Amino acid sequence: MTPRHPLTPGRAGAASAALALVLASAAAGSPVSAAGGGGGDVPQGTVAYRTTAQFTTAGRARDLLLHPDSKKLYVGSDDLPETTEANESGLNVLEPADGKVRSTVSQAPGPTGTLGRRAVRQLVAPLPGDGAVFVYPLRGIGTAKDGDAAAAGAWVSGGPVTDAAPGPTASTVLVAQGSVLSEVDIATAAVKRSLTLAGGERFAHDRTRGTVWFTDFGNRRMYRVDLASFTVSATVELPAGESLAGFTEVDPETGAVWIGLDTSVVVHDAAGKPIGTVKGAAGADMPRAAGFDAATREAFVVWQDTGDTSQPGSDGDGALTVHRTRDLKEAAAPAVLPGNHAQLGSAAVAVQPGGATVFVSDPAAGRITRLERSTSPRITRSPEDRTVAAGAEVALTAQAEGTPAPTVAWQVSTDAGRTWQAVPGATSATYSFKAAAADNGRRYRAEFANDAGVSRSAAATLTVTAADTATGGTAPTTGGATGGATGGTAGGSDGSAAAAGTDGSTATVGGADSAGSSAGSSAGGAGGSVGGASGATAGGTGTTPAGGALASTGTAVASLAGGALVLTAAGWVLVRRTRPRRTTA
């Protein structure tokens, strides 16, 4: 806080203070926290995800992969029947910023090796540099990259592939064919190892710990498979419920297993011990996909509505929720996904490293939604109280951080913060203006806004003092300064008459050494005191026998002058009574 200008009384006391005019500021408390502001529609620093684009260029998107090296968005798609003029099925490669299609790899080998148009149901892993490994119906394992005329691929023997994940080596993938788990060579689709479980069809691979969590939704249990031995090492019971299958994903950092089950997500640690449950924003929505970001240590869960409005709680809308992986608590406000329901397929999610951007597919609508992280403004600097003279330049500064960068608008209150009005044109971090007397007591604050919310700085109070137009001077005048010195020597050692002080006081009678000195000192001291009064209200001129004229504008100075005259007279009387007049022989 900027200190106020001190009120400096003159050396003679209250005389100069009588001329100091201070316009008092409003004393009512500010409604905004002085610790950095507040207010607005959401708490400062609130994280949310907002829709910034929707792409309808990739057909019925079934799976998404944001390539870590090339940064391209790979989309596994089915054809949309309503788009009769085009067939969008295949591996679509999009620009993440605007959804523009870079290329579509639509051809892949069939069971006999013949190329044909193939849909892509699941993206398994990125290829080094660019491209992806994917699964296409019914048992195809394919690879392709942006610009390829056709995909390479081979077919796995056995039943349809129900799930897939990266294998323990770069050249293999793990596939589920119902309850059969196999490690398969990517290039040839040859089965290297195989294990038949008691049930299930979905799984997740924890590559760091060398385990697979195979989920049997029908029997409400999970099997932990040790990949070194390719055997079941543990069985974990899941909560009872309706057995609606969602997903099984592993947090790469902690090894925790997230299982979308009915209308909730149950989470088990790396050893299989239950650690918590995550619920959606709407109780009836079903969890259908999850992605993890190592940088933020957050999990991104996509929830879909059932699509059956006759069911309680069904509204046709899905949601994206974000949770801290360490404690499962919400890390961002839920984002509504209008119309995202499960009638035509499960949604998929892809998270940009760092969590700034998230892509969610909506198969029923044939679109991909791009969401970006936004953070409501957080005040990092509030304006400070100021005290200035009228006519002086004032500069108030406020700062805030947020994503996207917030805009700023200054506001002013003339009623101690009860109501606020926008300051026209004040849209910079620093608001500068020339103070006027009418601005005294006004409060100023900055309002910052972005897509995530509005925050306001603490308010600063402006105190305006009158401009200094006095001409009386601030230093003692020469009449007072010299009066004391001259008067102090007025009493001669031989008792001769004291010389006249330049302040106008005269010691008319000489006396003994001590008496004369005393009288002169008293007279001179009085003259010095009066003449030395500071400021515009007092100044000895040394022109009259009464002890100097007083340029006074207040009763305080008149009283001071009277006191000085009495003191001088007392000195004269003392001289006359203590020493008789000498006579000349």
JSON list of N, CA and C in Angstrom, two decimals, residues 386-426:
[
{"chain": "A", "resi": 386, "resn": "ARG", "atom": "N", "xyz": [-3.76, 4.68, -3.34]},
{"chain": "A", "resi": 386, "resn": "ARG", "atom": "CA", "xyz": [-2.89, 5.80, -3.72]},
{"chain": "A", "resi": 386, "resn": "ARG", "atom": "C", "xyz": [-3.38, 7.08, -3.07]},
{"chain": "A", "resi": 387, "resn": "THR", "atom": "N", "xyz": [-2.42, 7.94, -2.72]},
{"chain": "A", "resi": 387, "resn": "THR", "atom": "CA", "xyz": [-2.71, 9.29, -2.23]},
{"chain": "A", "resi": 387, "resn": "THR", "atom": "C", "xyz": [-1.90, 10.26, -3.09]},
{"chain": "A", "resi": 388, "resn": "VAL", "atom": "N", "xyz": [-2.59, 11.16, -3.78]},
{"chain": "A", "resi": 388, "resn": "VAL", "atom": "CA", "xyz": [-1.93, 12.09, -4.69]},
{"chain": "A", "resi": 388, "resn": "VAL", "atom": "C", "xyz": [-2.58, 13.46, -4.56]},
{"chain": "A", "resi": 389, "resn": "ALA", "atom": "N", "xyz": [-1.86, 14.46, -5.05]},
{"chain": "A", "resi": 389, "resn": "ALA", "atom": "CA", "xyz": [-2.41, 15.80, -5.12]},
{"chain": "A", "resi": 389, "resn": "ALA", "atom": "C", "xyz": [-3.28, 15.93, -6.36]},
{"chain": "A", "resi": 390, "resn": "ALA", "atom": "N", "xyz": [-4.26, 16.78, -6.29]},
{"chain": "A", "resi": 390, "resn": "ALA", "atom": "CA", "xyz": [-5.13, 17.02, -7.44]},
{"chain": "A", "resi": 390, "resn": "ALA", "atom": "C", "xyz": [-4.27, 17.47, -8.62]},
{"chain": "A", "resi": 391, "resn": "GLY", "atom": "N", "xyz": [-4.56, 16.90, -9.78]},
{"chain": "A", "resi": 391, "resn": "GLY", "atom": "CA", "xyz": [-3.80, 17.22, -10.98]},
{"chain": "A", "resi": 391, "resn": "GLY", "atom": "C", "xyz": [-2.65, 16.28, -11.25]},
{"chain": "A", "resi": 392, "resn": "ALA", "atom": "N", "xyz": [-2.31, 15.44, -10.29]},
{"chain": "A", "resi": 392, "resn": "ALA", "atom": "CA", "xyz": [-1.20, 14.51, -10.47]},
{"chain": "A", "resi": 392, "resn": "ALA", "atom": "C", "xyz": [-1.64, 13.31, -11.30]},
{"chain": "A", "resi": 393, "resn": "GLU", "atom": "N", "xyz": [-0.67, 12.68, -12.00]},
{"chain": "A", "resi": 393, "resn": "GLU", "atom": "CA", "xyz": [-0.95, 11.49, -12.79]},
{"chain": "A", "resi": 393, "resn": "GLU", "atom": "C", "xyz": [-1.03, 10.27, -11.88]},
{"chain": "A", "resi": 394, "resn": "VAL", "atom": "N", "xyz": [-2.01, 9.41, -12.09]},
{"chain": "A", "resi": 394, "resn": "VAL", "atom": "CA", "xyz": [-2.20, 8.19, -11.32]},
{"chain": "A", "resi": 394, "resn": "VAL", "atom": "C", "xyz": [-2.08, 7.00, -12.26]},
{"chain": "A", "resi": 395, "resn": "ALA", "atom": "N", "xyz": [-1.35, 5.97, -11.85]},
{"chain": "A", "resi": 395, "resn": "ALA", "atom": "CA", "xyz": [-1.23, 4.73, -12.63]},
{"chain": "A", "resi": 395, "resn": "ALA", "atom": "C", "xyz": [-1.56, 3.56, -11.72]},
{"chain": "A", "resi": 396, "resn": "LEU", "atom": "N", "xyz": [-2.63, 2.85, -12.02]},
{"chain": "A", "resi": 396, "resn": "LEU", "atom": "CA", "xyz": [-3.05, 1.66, -11.25]},
{"chain": "A", "resi": 396, "resn": "LEU", "atom": "C", "xyz": [-2.78, 0.42, -12.11]},
{"chain": "A", "resi": 397, "resn": "THR", "atom": "N", "xyz": [-2.21, -0.61, -11.51]},
{"chain": "A", "resi": 397, "resn": "THR", "atom": "CA", "xyz": [-1.83, -1.81, -12.25]},
{"chain": "A", "resi": 397, "resn": "THR", "atom": "C", "xyz": [-2.41, -3.05, -11.59]},
{"chain": "A", "resi": 398, "resn": "ALA", "atom": "N", "xyz": [-2.94, -3.95, -12.42]},
{"chain": "A", "resi": 398, "resn": "ALA", "atom": "CA", "xyz": [-3.43, -5.25, -11.96]},
{"chain": "A", "resi": 398, "resn": "ALA", "atom": "C", "xyz": [-2.99, -6.30, -12.97]},
{"chain": "A", "resi": 399, "resn": "GLN", "atom": "N", "xyz": [-2.79, -7.52, -12.50]},
{"chain": "A", "resi": 399, "resn": "GLN", "atom": "CA", "xyz": [-2.37, -8.60, -13.37]},
{"chain": "A", "resi": 399, "resn": "GLN", "atom": "C", "xyz": [-3.08, -9.89, -12.98]},
{"chain": "A", "resi": 400, "resn": "ALA", "atom": "N", "xyz": [-3.26, -10.77, -13.97]},
{"chain": "A", "resi": 400, "resn": "ALA", "atom": "CA", "xyz": [-3.89, -12.07, -13.72]},
{"chain": "A", "resi": 400, "resn": "ALA", "atom": "C", "xyz": [-3.36, -13.05, -14.75]},
{"chain": "A", "resi": 401, "resn": "GLU", "atom": "N", "xyz": [-3.40, -14.33, -14.38]},
{"chain": "A", "resi": 401, "resn": "GLU", "atom": "CA", "xyz": [-3.01, -15.38, -15.30]},
{"chain": "A", "resi": 401, "resn": "GLU", "atom": "C", "xyz": [-4.19, -16.32, -15.50]},
{"chain": "A", "resi": 402, "resn": "GLY", "atom": "N", "xyz": [-4.26, -16.93, -16.66]},
{"chain": "A", "resi": 402, "resn": "GLY", "atom": "CA", "xyz": [-5.34, -17.86, -16.96]},
{"chain": "A", "resi": 402, "resn": "GLY", "atom": "C", "xyz": [-5.17, -18.40, -18.36]},
{"chain": "A", "resi": 403, "resn": "THR", "atom": "N", "xyz": [-5.96, -19.42, -18.71]},
{"chain": "A", "resi": 403, "resn": "THR", "atom": "CA", "xyz": [-5.91, -20.02, -20.04]},
{"chain": "A", "resi": 403, "resn": "THR", "atom": "C", "xyz": [-7.33, -20.12, -20.58]},
{"chain": "A", "resi": 404, "resn": "PRO", "atom": "N", "xyz": [-7.59, -19.49, -21.74]},
{"chain": "A", "resi": 404, "resn": "PRO", "atom": "CA", "xyz": [-6.71, -18.61, -22.50]},
{"chain": "A", "resi": 404, "resn": "PRO", "atom": "C", "xyz": [-6.43, -17.31, -21.76]},
{"chain": "A", "resi": 405, "resn": "ALA", "atom": "N", "xyz": [-5.47, -16.53, -22.28]},
{"chain": "A", "resi": 405, "resn": "ALA", "atom": "CA", "xyz": [-5.09, -15.29, -21.62]},
{"chain": "A", "resi": 405, "resn": "ALA", "atom": "C", "xyz": [-6.32, -14.41, -21.42]},
{"chain": "A", "resi": 406, "resn": "PRO", "atom": "N", "xyz": [-6.57, -13.95, -20.19]},
{"chain": "A", "resi": 406, "resn": "PRO", "atom": "CA", "xyz": [-7.79, -13.19, -19.94]},
{"chain": "A", "resi": 406, "resn": "PRO", "atom": "C", "xyz": [-7.71, -11.76, -20.45]},
{"chain": "A", "resi": 407, "resn": "THR", "atom": "N", "xyz": [-8.87, -11.22, -20.78]},
{"chain": "A", "resi": 407, "resn": "THR", "atom": "CA", "xyz": [-8.98, -9.80, -21.08]},
{"chain": "A", "resi": 407, "resn": "THR", "atom": "C", "xyz": [-9.21, -9.04, -19.78]},
{"chain": "A", "resi": 408, "resn": "VAL", "atom": "N", "xyz": [-9.01, -7.72, -19.80]},
{"chain": "A", "resi": 408, "resn": "VAL", "atom": "CA", "xyz": [-9.15, -6.92, -18.60]},
{"chain": "A", "resi": 408, "resn": "VAL", "atom": "C", "xyz": [-10.03, -5.71, -18.87]},
{"chain": "A", "resi": 409, "resn": "ALA", "atom": "N", "xyz": [-10.83, -5.34, -17.91]},
{"chain": "A", "resi": 409, "resn": "ALA", "atom": "CA", "xyz": [-11.65, -4.13, -17.98]},
{"chain": "A", "resi": 409, "resn": "ALA", "atom": "C", "xyz": [-11.68, -3.52, -16.58]},
{"chain": "A", "resi": 410, "resn": "TRP", "atom": "N", "xyz": [-11.36, -2.22, -16.49]},
{"chain": "A", "resi": 410, "resn": "TRP", "atom": "CA", "xyz": [-11.34, -1.53, -15.19]},
{"chain": "A", "resi": 410, "resn": "TRP", "atom": "C", "xyz": [-12.73, -1.05, -14.82]},
{"chain": "A", "resi": 411, "resn": "GLN", "atom": "N", "xyz": [-12.98, -1.05, -13.51]},
{"chain": "A", "resi": 411, "resn": "GLN", "atom": "CA", "xyz": [-14.26, -0.60, -12.99]},
{"chain": "A", "resi": 411, "resn": "GLN", "atom": "C", "xyz": [-14.01, 0.41, -11.87]},
{"chain": "A", "resi": 412, "resn": "VAL", "atom": "N", "xyz": [-15.00, 1.28, -11.65]},
{"chain": "A", "resi": 412, "resn": "VAL", "atom": "CA", "xyz": [-14.89, 2.30, -10.61]},
{"chain": "A", "resi": 412, "resn": "VAL", "atom": "C", "xyz": [-16.16, 2.29, -9.77]},
{"chain": "A", "resi": 413, "resn": "SER", "atom": "N", "xyz": [-16.00, 2.56, -8.48]},
{"chain": "A", "resi": 413, "resn": "SER", "atom": "CA", "xyz": [-17.14, 2.67, -7.56]},
{"chain": "A", "resi": 413, "resn": "SER", "atom": "C", "xyz": [-17.08, 4.02, -6.87]},
{"chain": "A", "resi": 414, "resn": "THR", "atom": "N", "xyz": [-18.20, 4.70, -6.82]},
{"chain": "A", "resi": 414, "resn": "THR", "atom": "CA", "xyz": [-18.29, 5.99, -6.13]},
{"chain": "A", "resi": 414, "resn": "THR", "atom": "C", "xyz": [-19.07, 5.89, -4.83]},
{"chain": "A", "resi": 415, "resn": "ASP", "atom": "N", "xyz": [-19.47, 4.66, -4.45]},
{"chain": "A", "resi": 415, "resn": "ASP", "atom": "CA", "xyz": [-20.27, 4.49, -3.23]},
{"chain": "A", "resi": 415, "resn": "ASP", "atom": "C", "xyz": [-19.67, 3.42, -2.32]},
{"chain": "A", "resi": 416, "resn": "ALA", "atom": "N", "xyz": [-18.34, 3.48, -2.15]},
{"chain": "A", "resi": 416, "resn": "ALA", "atom": "CA", "xyz": [-17.63, 2.59, -1.23]},
{"chain": "A", "resi": 416, "resn": "ALA", "atom": "C", "xyz": [-17.76, 1.12, -1.61]},
{"chain": "A", "resi": 417, "resn": "GLY", "atom": "N", "xyz": [-17.87, 0.84, -2.92]},
{"chain": "A", "resi": 417, "resn": "GLY", "atom": "CA", "xyz": [-17.85, -0.53, -3.38]},
{"chain": "A", "resi": 417, "resn": "GLY", "atom": "C", "xyz": [-19.21, -1.20, -3.46]},
{"chain": "A", "resi": 418, "resn": "ARG", "atom": "N", "xyz": [-20.28, -0.48, -3.22]},
{"chain": "A", "resi": 418, "resn": "ARG", "atom": "CA", "xyz": [-21.60, -1.11, -3.29]},
{"chain": "A", "resi": 418, "resn": "ARG", "atom": "C", "xyz": [-22.00, -1.37, -4.74]},
{"chain": "A", "resi": 419, "resn": "THR", "atom": "N", "xyz": [-21.70, -0.46, -5.63]},
{"chain": "A", "resi": 419, "resn": "THR", "atom": "CA", "xyz": [-21.98, -0.66, -7.05]},
{"chain": "A", "resi": 419, "resn": "THR", "atom": "C", "xyz": [-20.73, -0.29, -7.84]},
{"chain": "A", "resi": 420, "resn": "TRP", "atom": "N", "xyz": [-20.63, -0.89, -9.04]},
{"chain": "A", "resi": 420, "resn": "TRP", "atom": "CA", "xyz": [-19.45, -0.67, -9.88]},
{"chain": "A", "resi": 420, "resn": "TRP", "atom": "C", "xyz": [-19.89, -0.35, -11.31]},
{"chain": "A", "resi": 421, "resn": "GLN", "atom": "N", "xyz": [-19.11, 0.51, -11.97]},
{"chain": "A", "resi": 421, "resn": "GLN", "atom": "CA", "xyz": [-19.35, 0.85, -13.36]},
{"chain": "A", "resi": 421, "resn": "GLN", "atom": "C", "xyz": [-18.06, 0.67, -14.14]},
{"chain": "A", "resi": 422, "resn": "ALA", "atom": "N", "xyz": [-18.20, 0.29, -15.41]},
{"chain": "A", "resi": 422, "resn": "ALA", "atom": "CA", "xyz": [-17.02, 0.13, -16.26]},
{"chain": "A", "resi": 422, "resn": "ALA", "atom": "C", "xyz": [-16.42, 1.50, -16.56]},
{"chain": "A", "resi": 423, "resn": "VAL", "atom": "N", "xyz": [-15.10, 1.54, -16.63]},
{"chain": "A", "resi": 423, "resn": "VAL", "atom": "CA", "xyz": [-14.39, 2.76, -17.02]},
{"chain": "A", "resi": 423, "resn": "VAL", "atom": "C", "xyz": [-14.21, 2.69, -18.54]},
{"chain": "A", "resi": 424, "resn": "PRO", "atom": "N", "xyz": [-14.83, 3.59, -19.29]},
{"chain": "A", "resi": 424, "resn": "PRO", "atom": "CA", "xyz": [-14.75, 3.51, -20.75]},
{"chain": "A", "resi": 424, "resn": "PRO", "atom": "C", "xyz": [-13.31, 3.51, -21.25]},
{"chain": "A", "resi": 425, "resn": "GLY", "atom": "N", "xyz": [-12.99, 2.55, -22.09]},
{"chain": "A", "resi": 425, "resn": "GLY", "atom": "CA", "xyz": [-11.68, 2.51, -22.73]},
{"chain": "A", "resi": 425, "resn": "GLY", "atom": "C", "xyz": [-10.55, 1.97, -21.88]},
{"chain": "A", "resi": 426, "resn": "ALA", "atom": "N", "xyz": [-10.80, 1.64, -20.62]},
{"chain": "A", "resi": 426, "resn": "ALA", "atom": "CA", "xyz": [-9.73, 1.16, -19.73]},
{"chain": "A", "resi": 426, "resn": "ALA", "atom": "C", "xyz": [-9.64, -0.36, -19.83]}
]
